Each structure stands twice: as structure tokens, then as C-alpha cells.
mmCIF file with all atom_site columns, C-alpha atoms in Angstrom:
data_model
loop_
_atom_site.group_PDB
_atom_site.id
_atom_site.type_symbol
_atom_site.label_atom_id
_atom_site.label_alt_id
_atom_site.label_comp_id
_atom_site.label_asym_id
_atom_site.label_entity_id
_atom_site.label_seq_id
_atom_site.pdbx_PDB_ins_code
_atom_site.Cartn_x
_atom_site.Cartn_y
_atom_site.Cartn_z
_atom_site.occupancy
_atom_site.B_iso_or_equiv
_atom_site.pdbx_formal_charge
_atom_site.auth_seq_id
_atom_site.auth_comp_id
_atom_site.auth_asym_id
_atom_site.auth_atom_id
_atom_site.pdbx_PDB_model_num
ATOM 1   C CA . MET A 1 1   ? 0.000   0.000  0.000   1.00 83.00 ? 9   MET A CA 1
ATOM 2   C CA . GLU A 1 2   ? 2.854   2.366  0.811   1.00 89.00 ? 10  GLU A CA 1
ATOM 3   C CA . ASN A 1 3   ? 4.311   1.771  -2.649  1.00 95.00 ? 11  ASN A CA 1
ATOM 4   C CA . LEU A 1 4   ? 0.977   2.651  -4.249  1.00 96.00 ? 12  LEU A CA 1
ATOM 5   C CA . LEU A 1 5   ? 0.798   5.872  -2.230  1.00 96.00 ? 13  LEU A CA 1
ATOM 6   C CA . LYS A 1 6   ? 4.286   6.832  -3.417  1.00 97.00 ? 14  LYS A CA 1
ATOM 7   C CA . GLN A 1 7   ? 3.295   6.131  -7.022  1.00 97.00 ? 15  GLN A CA 1
ATOM 8   C CA . ILE A 1 8   ? 0.204   8.305  -6.752  1.00 98.00 ? 16  ILE A CA 1
ATOM 9   C CA . VAL A 1 9   ? 2.116   11.156 -5.109  1.00 98.00 ? 17  VAL A CA 1
ATOM 10  C CA . GLU A 1 10  ? 4.813   10.972 -7.801  1.00 98.00 ? 18  GLU A CA 1
ATOM 11  C CA . PHE A 1 11  ? 2.160   10.927 -10.523 1.00 98.00 ? 19  PHE A CA 1
ATOM 12  C CA . ILE A 1 12  ? 0.607   14.117 -9.130  1.00 98.00 ? 20  ILE A CA 1
ATOM 13  C CA . LYS A 1 13  ? 4.002   15.824 -8.846  1.00 98.00 ? 21  LYS A CA 1
ATOM 14  C CA . ASP A 1 14  ? 4.912   14.888 -12.423 1.00 97.00 ? 22  ASP A CA 1
ATOM 15  C CA . TYR A 1 15  ? 1.506   15.842 -13.808 1.00 97.00 ? 23  TYR A CA 1
ATOM 16  C CA . VAL A 1 16  ? 1.566   19.305 -12.219 1.00 97.00 ? 24  VAL A CA 1
ATOM 17  C CA . LYS A 1 17  ? 5.192   19.848 -13.243 1.00 96.00 ? 25  LYS A CA 1
ATOM 18  C CA . ASP A 1 18  ? 4.510   18.761 -16.845 1.00 96.00 ? 26  ASP A CA 1
ATOM 19  C CA . ALA A 1 19  ? 1.561   21.167 -16.938 1.00 95.00 ? 27  ALA A CA 1
ATOM 20  C CA . HIS A 1 20  ? 3.878   23.988 -15.818 1.00 95.00 ? 28  HIS A CA 1
ATOM 21  C CA . ALA A 1 21  ? 1.397   24.702 -13.042 1.00 95.00 ? 29  ALA A CA 1
ATOM 22  C CA . LYS A 1 22  ? 2.174   26.132 -9.635  1.00 92.00 ? 30  LYS A CA 1
ATOM 23  C CA . GLY A 1 23  ? -0.373  24.006 -7.799  1.00 97.00 ? 31  GLY A CA 1
ATOM 24  C CA . VAL A 1 24  ? -3.940  22.723 -7.830  1.00 98.00 ? 32  VAL A CA 1
ATOM 25  C CA . VAL A 1 25  ? -7.435  23.906 -6.989  1.00 98.00 ? 33  VAL A CA 1
ATOM 26  C CA . ILE A 1 26  ? -9.848  21.389 -5.512  1.00 98.00 ? 34  ILE A CA 1
ATOM 27  C CA . GLY A 1 27  ? -13.587 21.647 -4.991  1.00 98.00 ? 35  GLY A CA 1
ATOM 28  C CA . MET A 1 28  ? -14.151 20.540 -1.410  1.00 98.00 ? 36  MET A CA 1
ATOM 29  C CA . SER A 1 29  ? -17.550 18.952 -0.785  1.00 97.00 ? 37  SER A CA 1
ATOM 30  C CA . GLY A 1 30  ? -17.090 17.580 2.709   1.00 97.00 ? 38  GLY A CA 1
ATOM 31  C CA . GLY A 1 31  ? -17.041 14.068 1.283   1.00 97.00 ? 39  GLY A CA 1
ATOM 32  C CA . LYS A 1 32  ? -14.400 11.374 1.263   1.00 97.00 ? 40  LYS A CA 1
ATOM 33  C CA . ASP A 1 33  ? -13.441 11.741 -2.403  1.00 98.00 ? 41  ASP A CA 1
ATOM 34  C CA . SER A 1 34  ? -12.507 15.410 -2.269  1.00 98.00 ? 42  SER A CA 1
ATOM 35  C CA . PHE A 1 35  ? -10.738 14.944 1.076   1.00 98.00 ? 43  PHE A CA 1
ATOM 36  C CA . VAL A 1 36  ? -8.598  12.047 -0.188  1.00 98.00 ? 44  VAL A CA 1
ATOM 37  C CA . ALA A 1 37  ? -7.796  13.875 -3.440  1.00 98.00 ? 45  ALA A CA 1
ATOM 38  C CA . CYS A 1 38  ? -6.831  16.974 -1.478  1.00 98.00 ? 46  CYS A CA 1
ATOM 39  C CA . LYS A 1 39  ? -4.681  14.988 0.970   1.00 98.00 ? 47  LYS A CA 1
ATOM 40  C CA . LEU A 1 40  ? -2.822  13.344 -1.926  1.00 98.00 ? 48  LEU A CA 1
ATOM 41  C CA . CYS A 1 41  ? -2.208  16.750 -3.509  1.00 98.00 ? 49  CYS A CA 1
ATOM 42  C CA . VAL A 1 42  ? -0.928  18.149 -0.205  1.00 98.00 ? 50  VAL A CA 1
ATOM 43  C CA . LEU A 1 43  ? 1.476   15.202 0.089   1.00 98.00 ? 51  LEU A CA 1
ATOM 44  C CA . ALA A 1 44  ? 2.648   15.719 -3.489  1.00 98.00 ? 52  ALA A CA 1
ATOM 45  C CA . LEU A 1 45  ? 2.796   19.508 -3.717  1.00 98.00 ? 53  LEU A CA 1
ATOM 46  C CA . GLY A 1 46  ? 2.755   20.907 -0.196  1.00 98.00 ? 54  GLY A CA 1
ATOM 47  C CA . LYS A 1 47  ? -0.210  22.612 1.449   1.00 98.00 ? 55  LYS A CA 1
ATOM 48  C CA . GLU A 1 48  ? 0.877   26.016 0.139   1.00 98.00 ? 56  GLU A CA 1
ATOM 49  C CA . ASN A 1 49  ? 0.241   24.814 -3.422  1.00 98.00 ? 57  ASN A CA 1
ATOM 50  C CA . VAL A 1 50  ? -3.280  23.492 -2.866  1.00 98.00 ? 58  VAL A CA 1
ATOM 51  C CA . PHE A 1 51  ? -6.330  25.776 -2.797  1.00 98.00 ? 59  PHE A CA 1
ATOM 52  C CA . GLY A 1 52  ? -9.798  24.577 -1.817  1.00 98.00 ? 60  GLY A CA 1
ATOM 53  C CA . VAL A 1 53  ? -13.115 26.021 -2.940  1.00 98.00 ? 61  VAL A CA 1
ATOM 54  C CA . ILE A 1 54  ? -16.314 25.064 -1.149  1.00 98.00 ? 62  ILE A CA 1
ATOM 55  C CA . MET A 1 55  ? -19.378 25.813 -3.273  1.00 98.00 ? 63  MET A CA 1
ATOM 56  C CA . PRO A 1 56  ? -22.734 25.223 -1.630  1.00 98.00 ? 64  PRO A CA 1
ATOM 57  C CA . ASN A 1 57  ? -25.892 25.652 -3.670  1.00 96.00 ? 65  ASN A CA 1
ATOM 58  C CA . ALA A 1 58  ? -28.003 27.434 -1.049  1.00 93.00 ? 66  ALA A CA 1
ATOM 59  C CA . LYS A 1 59  ? -27.752 24.932 1.830   1.00 90.00 ? 67  LYS A CA 1
ATOM 60  C CA . MET A 1 60  ? -24.903 22.469 2.181   1.00 93.00 ? 68  MET A CA 1
ATOM 61  C CA . THR A 1 61  ? -25.248 19.840 4.865   1.00 95.00 ? 69  THR A CA 1
ATOM 62  C CA . ASP A 1 62  ? -21.499 19.123 4.905   1.00 96.00 ? 70  ASP A CA 1
ATOM 63  C CA . LEU A 1 63  ? -20.320 22.756 4.870   1.00 97.00 ? 71  LEU A CA 1
ATOM 64  C CA . GLU A 1 64  ? -18.713 22.603 8.305   1.00 97.00 ? 72  GLU A CA 1
ATOM 65  C CA . ILE A 1 65  ? -17.108 19.257 7.468   1.00 98.00 ? 73  ILE A CA 1
ATOM 66  C CA . ALA A 1 66  ? -15.631 20.707 4.258   1.00 98.00 ? 74  ALA A CA 1
ATOM 67  C CA . LYS A 1 67  ? -14.229 23.678 6.187   1.00 98.00 ? 75  LYS A CA 1
ATOM 68  C CA . SER A 1 68  ? -12.818 21.348 8.857   1.00 98.00 ? 76  SER A CA 1
ATOM 69  C CA . GLU A 1 69  ? -11.151 19.203 6.204   1.00 98.00 ? 77  GLU A CA 1
ATOM 70  C CA . CYS A 1 70  ? -9.446  22.237 4.664   1.00 98.00 ? 78  CYS A CA 1
ATOM 71  C CA . GLU A 1 71  ? -8.287  23.404 8.071   1.00 98.00 ? 79  GLU A CA 1
ATOM 72  C CA . LEU A 1 72  ? -7.073  19.918 9.013   1.00 98.00 ? 80  LEU A CA 1
ATOM 73  C CA . LEU A 1 73  ? -4.994  19.755 5.833   1.00 98.00 ? 81  LEU A CA 1
ATOM 74  C CA . GLY A 1 74  ? -3.775  23.325 6.344   1.00 98.00 ? 82  GLY A CA 1
ATOM 75  C CA . ILE A 1 75  ? -4.800  24.583 2.908   1.00 98.00 ? 83  ILE A CA 1
ATOM 76  C CA . ARG A 1 76  ? -6.121  27.992 1.957   1.00 98.00 ? 84  ARG A CA 1
ATOM 77  C CA . TYR A 1 77  ? -9.799  27.914 1.024   1.00 98.00 ? 85  TYR A CA 1
ATOM 78  C CA . LYS A 1 78  ? -12.830 30.035 0.282   1.00 98.00 ? 86  LYS A CA 1
ATOM 79  C CA . VAL A 1 79  ? -16.553 29.421 0.475   1.00 98.00 ? 87  VAL A CA 1
ATOM 80  C CA . ALA A 1 80  ? -18.593 30.658 -2.482  1.00 97.00 ? 88  ALA A CA 1
ATOM 81  C CA . ASN A 1 81  ? -22.343 30.046 -2.575  1.00 98.00 ? 89  ASN A CA 1
ATOM 82  C CA . ILE A 1 82  ? -23.450 29.315 -6.149  1.00 98.00 ? 90  ILE A CA 1
ATOM 83  C CA . ASP A 1 83  ? -27.177 29.625 -5.399  1.00 97.00 ? 91  ASP A CA 1
ATOM 84  C CA . ASN A 1 84  ? -27.631 32.892 -7.335  1.00 97.00 ? 92  ASN A CA 1
ATOM 85  C CA . LEU A 1 85  ? -25.672 31.601 -10.351 1.00 97.00 ? 93  LEU A CA 1
ATOM 86  C CA . TYR A 1 86  ? -27.662 28.372 -10.296 1.00 97.00 ? 94  TYR A CA 1
ATOM 87  C CA . ASN A 1 87  ? -31.016 30.172 -10.238 1.00 97.00 ? 95  ASN A CA 1
ATOM 88  C CA . GLU A 1 88  ? -29.935 32.672 -12.894 1.00 97.00 ? 96  GLU A CA 1
ATOM 89  C CA . THR A 1 89  ? -28.791 29.833 -15.148 1.00 97.00 ? 97  THR A CA 1
ATOM 90  C CA . ILE A 1 90  ? -32.150 28.115 -14.789 1.00 96.00 ? 98  ILE A CA 1
ATOM 91  C CA . ASN A 1 91  ? -34.004 31.378 -15.500 1.00 96.00 ? 99  ASN A CA 1
ATOM 92  C CA . LEU A 1 92  ? -31.844 32.161 -18.515 1.00 96.00 ? 100 LEU A CA 1
ATOM 93  C CA . THR A 1 93  ? -32.295 28.675 -19.938 1.00 95.00 ? 101 THR A CA 1
ATOM 94  C CA . GLN A 1 94  ? -36.043 28.812 -19.389 1.00 96.00 ? 102 GLN A CA 1
ATOM 95  C CA . ASN A 1 95  ? -36.128 32.162 -21.223 1.00 96.00 ? 103 ASN A CA 1
ATOM 96  C CA . ILE A 1 96  ? -34.121 30.770 -24.129 1.00 96.00 ? 104 ILE A CA 1
ATOM 97  C CA . LEU A 1 97  ? -36.405 27.748 -24.422 1.00 95.00 ? 105 LEU A CA 1
ATOM 98  C CA . GLU A 1 98  ? -39.563 29.744 -23.606 1.00 96.00 ? 106 GLU A CA 1
ATOM 99  C CA . THR A 1 99  ? -40.576 27.166 -21.018 1.00 91.00 ? 107 THR A CA 1
ATOM 100 C CA . LYS A 1 100 ? -41.370 27.162 -17.326 1.00 89.00 ? 108 LYS A CA 1
ATOM 101 C CA . THR A 1 101 ? -39.601 23.910 -16.521 1.00 92.00 ? 109 THR A CA 1
ATOM 102 C CA . LEU A 1 102 ? -36.341 22.253 -17.464 1.00 93.00 ? 110 LEU A CA 1
ATOM 103 C CA . SER A 1 103 ? -35.708 18.544 -17.652 1.00 94.00 ? 111 SER A CA 1
ATOM 104 C CA . ASP A 1 104 ? -34.414 16.788 -14.551 1.00 95.00 ? 112 ASP A CA 1
ATOM 105 C CA . VAL A 1 105 ? -31.161 16.006 -16.363 1.00 93.00 ? 113 VAL A CA 1
ATOM 106 C CA . SER A 1 106 ? -30.630 19.695 -17.067 1.00 91.00 ? 114 SER A CA 1
ATOM 107 C CA . THR A 1 107 ? -31.311 20.913 -13.558 1.00 93.00 ? 115 THR A CA 1
ATOM 108 C CA . ILE A 1 108 ? -29.214 18.160 -11.958 1.00 94.00 ? 116 ILE A CA 1
ATOM 109 C CA . ASN A 1 109 ? -26.195 18.995 -14.091 1.00 95.00 ? 117 ASN A CA 1
ATOM 110 C CA . ILE A 1 110 ? -26.218 22.779 -13.772 1.00 97.00 ? 118 ILE A CA 1
ATOM 111 C CA . ALA A 1 111 ? -24.570 22.991 -10.326 1.00 96.00 ? 119 ALA A CA 1
ATOM 112 C CA . PRO A 1 112 ? -21.635 20.659 -11.141 1.00 97.00 ? 120 PRO A CA 1
ATOM 113 C CA . ARG A 1 113 ? -20.974 22.550 -14.392 1.00 97.00 ? 121 ARG A CA 1
ATOM 114 C CA . LEU A 1 114 ? -21.002 25.881 -12.569 1.00 98.00 ? 122 LEU A CA 1
ATOM 115 C CA . ARG A 1 115 ? -18.572 24.502 -10.009 1.00 98.00 ? 123 ARG A CA 1
ATOM 116 C CA . MET A 1 116 ? -16.303 23.244 -12.790 1.00 98.00 ? 124 MET A CA 1
ATOM 117 C CA . ASN A 1 117 ? -16.212 26.688 -14.413 1.00 97.00 ? 125 ASN A CA 1
ATOM 118 C CA . ILE A 1 118 ? -15.454 28.408 -11.117 1.00 98.00 ? 126 ILE A CA 1
ATOM 119 C CA . LEU A 1 119 ? -12.640 25.968 -10.290 1.00 98.00 ? 127 LEU A CA 1
ATOM 120 C CA . TYR A 1 120 ? -11.166 26.464 -13.756 1.00 97.00 ? 128 TYR A CA 1
ATOM 121 C CA . SER A 1 121 ? -11.319 30.258 -13.407 1.00 97.00 ? 129 SER A CA 1
ATOM 122 C CA . VAL A 1 122 ? -9.710  30.186 -9.962  1.00 97.00 ? 130 VAL A CA 1
ATOM 123 C CA . ALA A 1 123 ? -6.975  27.829 -11.164 1.00 97.00 ? 131 ALA A CA 1
ATOM 124 C CA . GLY A 1 124 ? -6.206  30.012 -14.151 1.00 95.00 ? 132 GLY A CA 1
ATOM 125 C CA . THR A 1 125 ? -6.001  33.144 -12.055 1.00 95.00 ? 133 THR A CA 1
ATOM 126 C CA . LEU A 1 126 ? -3.708  31.503 -9.503  1.00 94.00 ? 134 LEU A CA 1
ATOM 127 C CA . GLY A 1 127 ? -1.434  30.202 -12.263 1.00 90.00 ? 135 GLY A CA 1
ATOM 128 C CA . TYR A 1 128 ? -2.437  26.621 -11.568 1.00 93.00 ? 136 TYR A CA 1
ATOM 129 C CA . LEU A 1 129 ? -3.258  25.831 -15.224 1.00 82.00 ? 137 LEU A CA 1
#
């Protein structure tokens, strides 16, 4: 298991170096996946080169857990509520389609796509791309 951990850490180091990036930005959800990914990046790059973004959509049941995880790992982080962006995106799409409702697939996928765009923008600004 220790050998696998070393391989993963080396992979992250090499990947970031090959990308000519200064670090990584991670969306922190308060779940196991984002915590493990963040921990691996901290091991590979150092906590100063990992930035967390917590993006609730109105309420987030794991908000305090996500904050605690960032603090435990010692990374810089910000909380940004995407509720207004989410609702505006739904309203804009409804206006484009001249409808009052969107499909379930559309509404389910809006928040993750917004989060992706925000993470990409933050990473680019920090020089992490």
C-alpha cells in the first residue's frame, strides 16, 4: 500500500510539473473523495500549493465538514455560494427555451458545471493551469 501511495504522489508531482502549473485547486464537498484527493495533492505539492473552494448551492449539509477538512490539511480555502448563479442559469435557460420547466437532467447537471467553471477560473487566475 505504501508503494501505491508513493506512485500516486509521484504521478501528481509529475503531472503538475509537466503542466507547468504552480499548484492545484480542488472543490471541497465535505465528502471522502474530495478529502482524499486533497490529501494526496498536499502530500505531493505541499499545502501552500493546494487551494480549496467550497461551493454550496443554497444549503450544504457538509459545509462545516468541508471547512474542517481544509483546516485539518492546512490549505487555503474560500466558500462561495453558487445559489444565485444556479437560479440565474435556470431562469436564462427557461427564457431561451420559452418554457417554465427544465428537464431533470438539465437541472441536476447545472450545479456541477457551474462549479467546474469556477474551479477552472480560480486555477487560471492563480497560475495553476
